[in-house]
């Protein structure tokens, strides 16, 4: 089983739709979690951290489910500018807090 | 100006050539990383450095070497390039505990390397 698994998509959704991505992780000792956004041929950039209590930033909501070992990202009222690849990132415990990136989920918002 | 820069941005080379990719940062971070990104495989860690005297192998270090010349500079070398090293290479920095964003990594713009 991969350490971090994501559905690569693509997810094609109309403008205004709500879309959700999940990401599962295998290491139950994982400590922190993030969603990064990567535009085509660009570098990844932090979108938001994911906290145990869940967190929201505008149209974006991130949730963590430790029991089932997954994190989710919900995007409401999708915009064309949301089209990108969303990377799930998990920080494991250990001497070096190992960071593992998922392969990313591609989102295409359609007019 | 960008906080993390990489040179070159694009490079085409031939099998067996020695290649150096350079990374500079103005963020003042101690931690620096080199990743490669391949379609369907995501970002994979090649090497990382927590300070000038600390260099560590990542999960795919074979065929690569690094040099941390200063806090701000971290270079990646391919001693004898081979075609399966064709990939998009990213440098990143982090500073633990910055603004509560634990281990947020700041990436450079990437170097697209093609080995023929």
Short mmCIF file of C-alpha atoms in Angstrom, two decimals:
data_model
loop_
_atom_site.label_atom_id
_atom_site.label_comp_id
_atom_site.label_asym_id
_atom_site.label_seq_id
_atom_site.Cartn_x
_atom_site.Cartn_y
_atom_site.Cartn_z
CA UNK A 1 0.00 0.00 0.00
CA UNK A 2 1.33 3.42 -0.87
CA UNK A 3 2.06 5.74 2.04
CA UNK A 4 -0.22 8.40 0.62
CA UNK A 5 -2.89 7.65 -1.96
CA UNK A 6 -4.97 9.99 -4.05
CA UNK A 7 -7.31 9.55 -6.97
CA UNK A 8 -5.45 11.25 -9.83
CA UNK A 9 -8.70 12.26 -11.54
CA UNK A 10 -9.28 14.32 -13.54
CA UNK A 11 -12.35 15.66 -11.83
CA UNK A 12 -14.28 17.76 -14.37
CA UNK A 13 -16.85 19.94 -12.65
CA UNK A 14 -18.98 22.89 -13.77
CA UNK A 15 -18.45 26.33 -12.34
CA UNK A 16 -20.31 26.76 -9.09
CA UNK A 17 -20.25 23.09 -8.21
CA UNK A 18 -19.00 21.62 -4.97
CA UNK A 19 -16.24 19.05 -5.27
CA UNK A 20 -14.46 16.94 -2.68
CA UNK A 21 -11.19 15.03 -2.75
CA UNK A 22 -10.01 12.39 -0.34
CA UNK A 23 -6.53 11.24 0.46
CA UNK A 24 -5.65 8.15 2.49
CA UNK A 25 -2.43 7.56 4.40
CA UNK A 26 -0.99 4.33 5.73
CA UNK A 27 1.12 5.44 8.69
CA UNK A 28 -1.08 5.78 11.74
CA UNK A 29 1.69 7.75 13.47
CA UNK A 30 1.51 10.54 10.91
CA UNK A 31 1.56 13.88 12.64
CA UNK A 32 0.56 16.65 10.32
CA UNK A 33 -1.26 17.04 7.07
CA UNK A 34 -1.48 19.57 4.29
CA UNK A 35 -3.05 20.32 0.96
CA UNK A 36 -0.86 21.94 -1.67
CA UNK A 37 -1.98 23.33 -4.98
CA UNK A 38 0.09 22.93 -8.13
CA UNK A 39 -0.73 24.69 -11.35
CA UNK A 40 0.40 23.17 -14.62
CA UNK A 41 4.20 23.33 -14.97
CA UNK A 42 4.47 25.39 -11.79
CA UNK A 43 5.76 24.73 -8.31
CA UNK A 44 3.50 23.43 -5.53
CA UNK A 45 2.24 26.00 -3.05
CA UNK A 46 0.65 25.46 0.33
CA UNK A 47 -3.13 25.74 0.17
CA UNK A 48 -3.93 24.89 3.75
CA UNK A 49 -2.89 22.82 6.71
CA UNK A 50 -5.32 20.21 8.00
CA UNK A 51 -6.10 20.18 11.69
CA UNK A 52 -7.82 17.54 13.75
CA UNK A 53 -10.74 19.86 14.37
CA UNK A 54 -11.05 20.63 10.68
CA UNK A 55 -10.45 24.04 9.21
CA UNK A 56 -12.00 26.35 6.70
CA UNK A 57 -10.55 29.07 4.52
CA UNK A 58 -13.18 30.78 2.44
CA UNK A 59 -14.57 28.26 -0.02
CA UNK A 60 -12.12 25.58 1.06
CA UNK A 61 -12.65 23.16 3.95
CA UNK A 62 -10.17 20.54 5.07
CA UNK A 63 -10.99 17.64 7.36
CA UNK A 64 -8.93 14.96 9.05
CA UNK A 65 -10.25 11.54 10.03
CA UNK A 66 -7.57 9.81 12.07
CA UNK A 67 -9.66 6.70 12.74
CA UNK A 68 -10.03 5.99 9.03
CA UNK A 69 -6.69 7.59 8.12
CA UNK A 70 -7.82 10.01 5.50
CA UNK A 71 -7.97 13.71 4.89
CA UNK A 72 -10.37 15.54 2.66
CA UNK A 73 -10.60 18.81 0.81
CA UNK A 74 -13.95 20.35 -0.06
CA UNK A 75 -14.21 23.19 -2.54
CA UNK A 76 -17.50 25.04 -2.68
CA UNK A 77 -18.71 27.27 -5.51
CA UNK A 78 -15.89 26.18 -7.82
CA UNK A 79 -14.22 28.86 -9.92
CA UNK A 80 -12.38 28.47 -13.18
CA UNK A 81 -9.27 29.59 -11.31
CA UNK A 82 -9.53 26.56 -9.04
CA UNK A 83 -8.41 24.37 -11.93
CA UNK A 84 -5.15 22.81 -10.75
CA UNK A 85 -3.70 19.68 -9.23
CA UNK A 86 -4.19 19.29 -5.48
CA UNK A 87 -1.46 17.45 -3.62
CA UNK A 88 -2.06 15.70 -0.34
CA UNK A 89 0.98 15.90 1.92
CA UNK A 90 1.57 13.88 5.07
CA UNK A 91 4.25 14.48 7.65
CA UNK A 92 5.24 11.29 9.44
CA UNK A 93 6.81 10.96 12.85
CA UNK A 94 10.46 10.09 13.30
CA UNK A 95 13.87 11.65 13.72
CA UNK A 96 13.39 13.46 10.47
CA UNK A 97 9.79 14.35 10.12
CA UNK A 98 9.39 12.68 6.79
CA UNK A 99 7.12 14.41 4.38
CA UNK A 100 5.38 12.33 1.72
CA UNK A 101 3.53 13.84 -1.21
CA UNK A 102 0.60 12.18 -2.92
CA UNK A 103 0.53 12.07 -6.72
CA UNK A 104 -2.13 14.76 -6.76
CA UNK A 105 -5.73 15.02 -7.91
CA UNK A 106 -6.37 17.05 -11.02
CA UNK A 107 -9.36 19.37 -11.00
CA UNK A 108 -10.74 21.00 -14.12
CA UNK A 109 -13.52 23.51 -13.61
CA UNK A 110 -15.58 23.92 -16.77
CA UNK A 111 -17.46 27.09 -17.77
CA UNK B 1 12.07 38.81 -6.62
CA UNK B 2 11.37 35.12 -5.99
CA UNK B 3 12.39 33.78 -2.60
CA UNK B 4 13.60 30.44 -4.01
CA UNK B 5 15.30 30.44 -7.38
CA UNK B 6 16.59 27.61 -9.54
CA UNK B 7 18.97 27.57 -12.45
CA UNK B 8 18.76 26.51 -15.16
CA UNK B 9 15.00 26.42 -15.74
CA UNK B 10 15.32 24.05 -18.66
CA UNK B 11 18.17 21.80 -19.72
CA UNK B 12 18.62 19.19 -22.40
CA UNK B 13 21.68 17.02 -22.12
CA UNK B 14 23.07 13.73 -23.31
CA UNK B 15 23.60 10.45 -21.53
CA UNK B 16 26.84 10.39 -19.55
CA UNK B 17 27.15 14.15 -19.11
CA UNK B 18 27.63 15.75 -15.70
CA UNK B 19 24.91 18.20 -14.81
CA UNK B 20 24.55 20.60 -11.91
CA UNK B 21 21.28 22.18 -10.87
CA UNK B 22 21.49 25.14 -8.56
CA UNK B 23 19.14 26.48 -5.94
CA UNK B 24 19.32 29.74 -4.02
CA UNK B 25 17.00 31.13 -1.38
CA UNK B 26 16.56 34.45 0.33
CA UNK B 27 14.13 33.21 2.97
CA UNK B 28 16.85 32.61 5.56
CA UNK B 29 15.71 29.02 6.07
CA UNK B 30 18.10 26.37 7.33
CA UNK B 31 16.31 23.43 5.72
CA UNK B 32 16.59 22.76 2.02
CA UNK B 33 15.40 19.88 -0.14
CA UNK B 34 15.70 18.48 -3.64
CA UNK B 35 12.77 16.62 -5.20
CA UNK B 36 11.99 15.17 -8.56
CA UNK B 37 8.52 14.95 -10.00
CA UNK B 38 7.45 12.37 -12.54
CA UNK B 39 3.97 11.84 -13.97
CA UNK B 40 2.04 9.34 -11.87
CA UNK B 41 4.71 9.23 -9.16
CA UNK B 42 4.38 12.55 -7.44
CA UNK B 43 7.21 14.36 -5.73
CA UNK B 44 10.02 12.17 -4.44
CA UNK B 45 12.77 13.33 -2.12
CA UNK B 46 16.33 13.04 -3.42
CA UNK B 47 18.38 14.77 -0.70
CA UNK B 48 17.76 17.12 2.16
CA UNK B 49 19.89 19.35 4.35
CA UNK B 50 19.02 20.80 7.72
CA UNK B 51 22.03 23.08 7.83
CA UNK B 52 25.33 23.63 6.05
CA UNK B 53 26.99 20.68 7.79
CA UNK B 54 24.04 18.33 7.56
CA UNK B 55 23.31 16.39 4.36
CA UNK B 56 20.96 13.40 4.20
CA UNK B 57 19.84 11.01 1.52
CA UNK B 58 16.23 10.87 0.58
CA UNK B 59 14.34 7.97 -0.90
CA UNK B 60 15.92 8.12 -4.38
CA UNK B 61 19.48 9.43 -3.95
CA UNK B 62 21.25 6.92 -6.21
CA UNK B 63 22.87 8.67 -9.15
CA UNK B 64 22.73 12.08 -7.47
CA UNK B 65 24.96 14.09 -5.17
CA UNK B 66 24.50 17.43 -3.46
CA UNK B 67 26.51 20.29 -2.05
CA UNK B 68 25.38 22.82 0.53
CA UNK B 69 27.73 25.69 -0.17
CA UNK B 70 26.06 28.11 2.22
CA UNK B 71 22.80 28.47 4.09
CA UNK B 72 21.31 30.00 0.98
CA UNK B 73 22.66 27.59 -1.65
CA UNK B 74 22.03 23.92 -2.29
CA UNK B 75 23.19 22.28 -5.52
CA UNK B 76 22.19 18.97 -7.03
CA UNK B 77 24.56 17.09 -9.34
CA UNK B 78 23.99 14.24 -11.71
CA UNK B 79 27.47 12.76 -12.14
CA UNK B 80 26.61 10.80 -15.26
CA UNK B 81 23.14 11.57 -16.49
CA UNK B 82 20.91 8.78 -17.79
CA UNK B 83 17.56 9.01 -19.62
CA UNK B 84 15.47 7.88 -16.63
CA UNK B 85 16.64 10.99 -14.80
CA UNK B 86 14.52 13.01 -17.16
CA UNK B 87 12.10 14.77 -14.82
CA UNK B 88 11.02 18.05 -13.28
CA UNK B 89 13.29 18.92 -10.37
CA UNK B 90 12.24 21.14 -7.50
CA UNK B 91 14.23 22.73 -4.74
CA UNK B 92 12.38 23.63 -1.55
CA UNK B 93 13.07 25.27 1.80
CA UNK B 94 11.38 25.15 5.16
CA UNK B 95 11.73 26.57 8.59
CA UNK B 96 10.08 24.54 11.35
CA UNK B 97 7.56 26.42 13.34
CA UNK B 98 7.27 29.41 11.03
CA UNK B 99 4.00 31.19 11.68
CA UNK B 100 2.36 28.04 12.97
CA UNK B 101 2.49 26.45 9.53
CA UNK B 102 4.43 23.39 10.57
CA UNK B 103 6.89 22.32 7.94
CA UNK B 104 5.38 24.36 5.13
CA UNK B 105 7.75 23.98 2.24
CA UNK B 106 8.47 26.79 -0.19
CA UNK B 107 9.34 25.59 -3.65
CA UNK B 108 11.44 27.03 -6.40
CA UNK B 109 10.01 27.27 -9.93
CA UNK B 110 11.53 23.96 -11.01
CA UNK B 111 14.10 22.78 -13.53
CA UNK B 112 12.91 20.70 -16.45
CA UNK B 113 15.72 18.27 -17.30
CA UNK B 114 15.75 16.06 -20.36
CA UNK B 115 18.45 13.44 -20.79
CA UNK B 116 18.73 12.08 -24.32
#
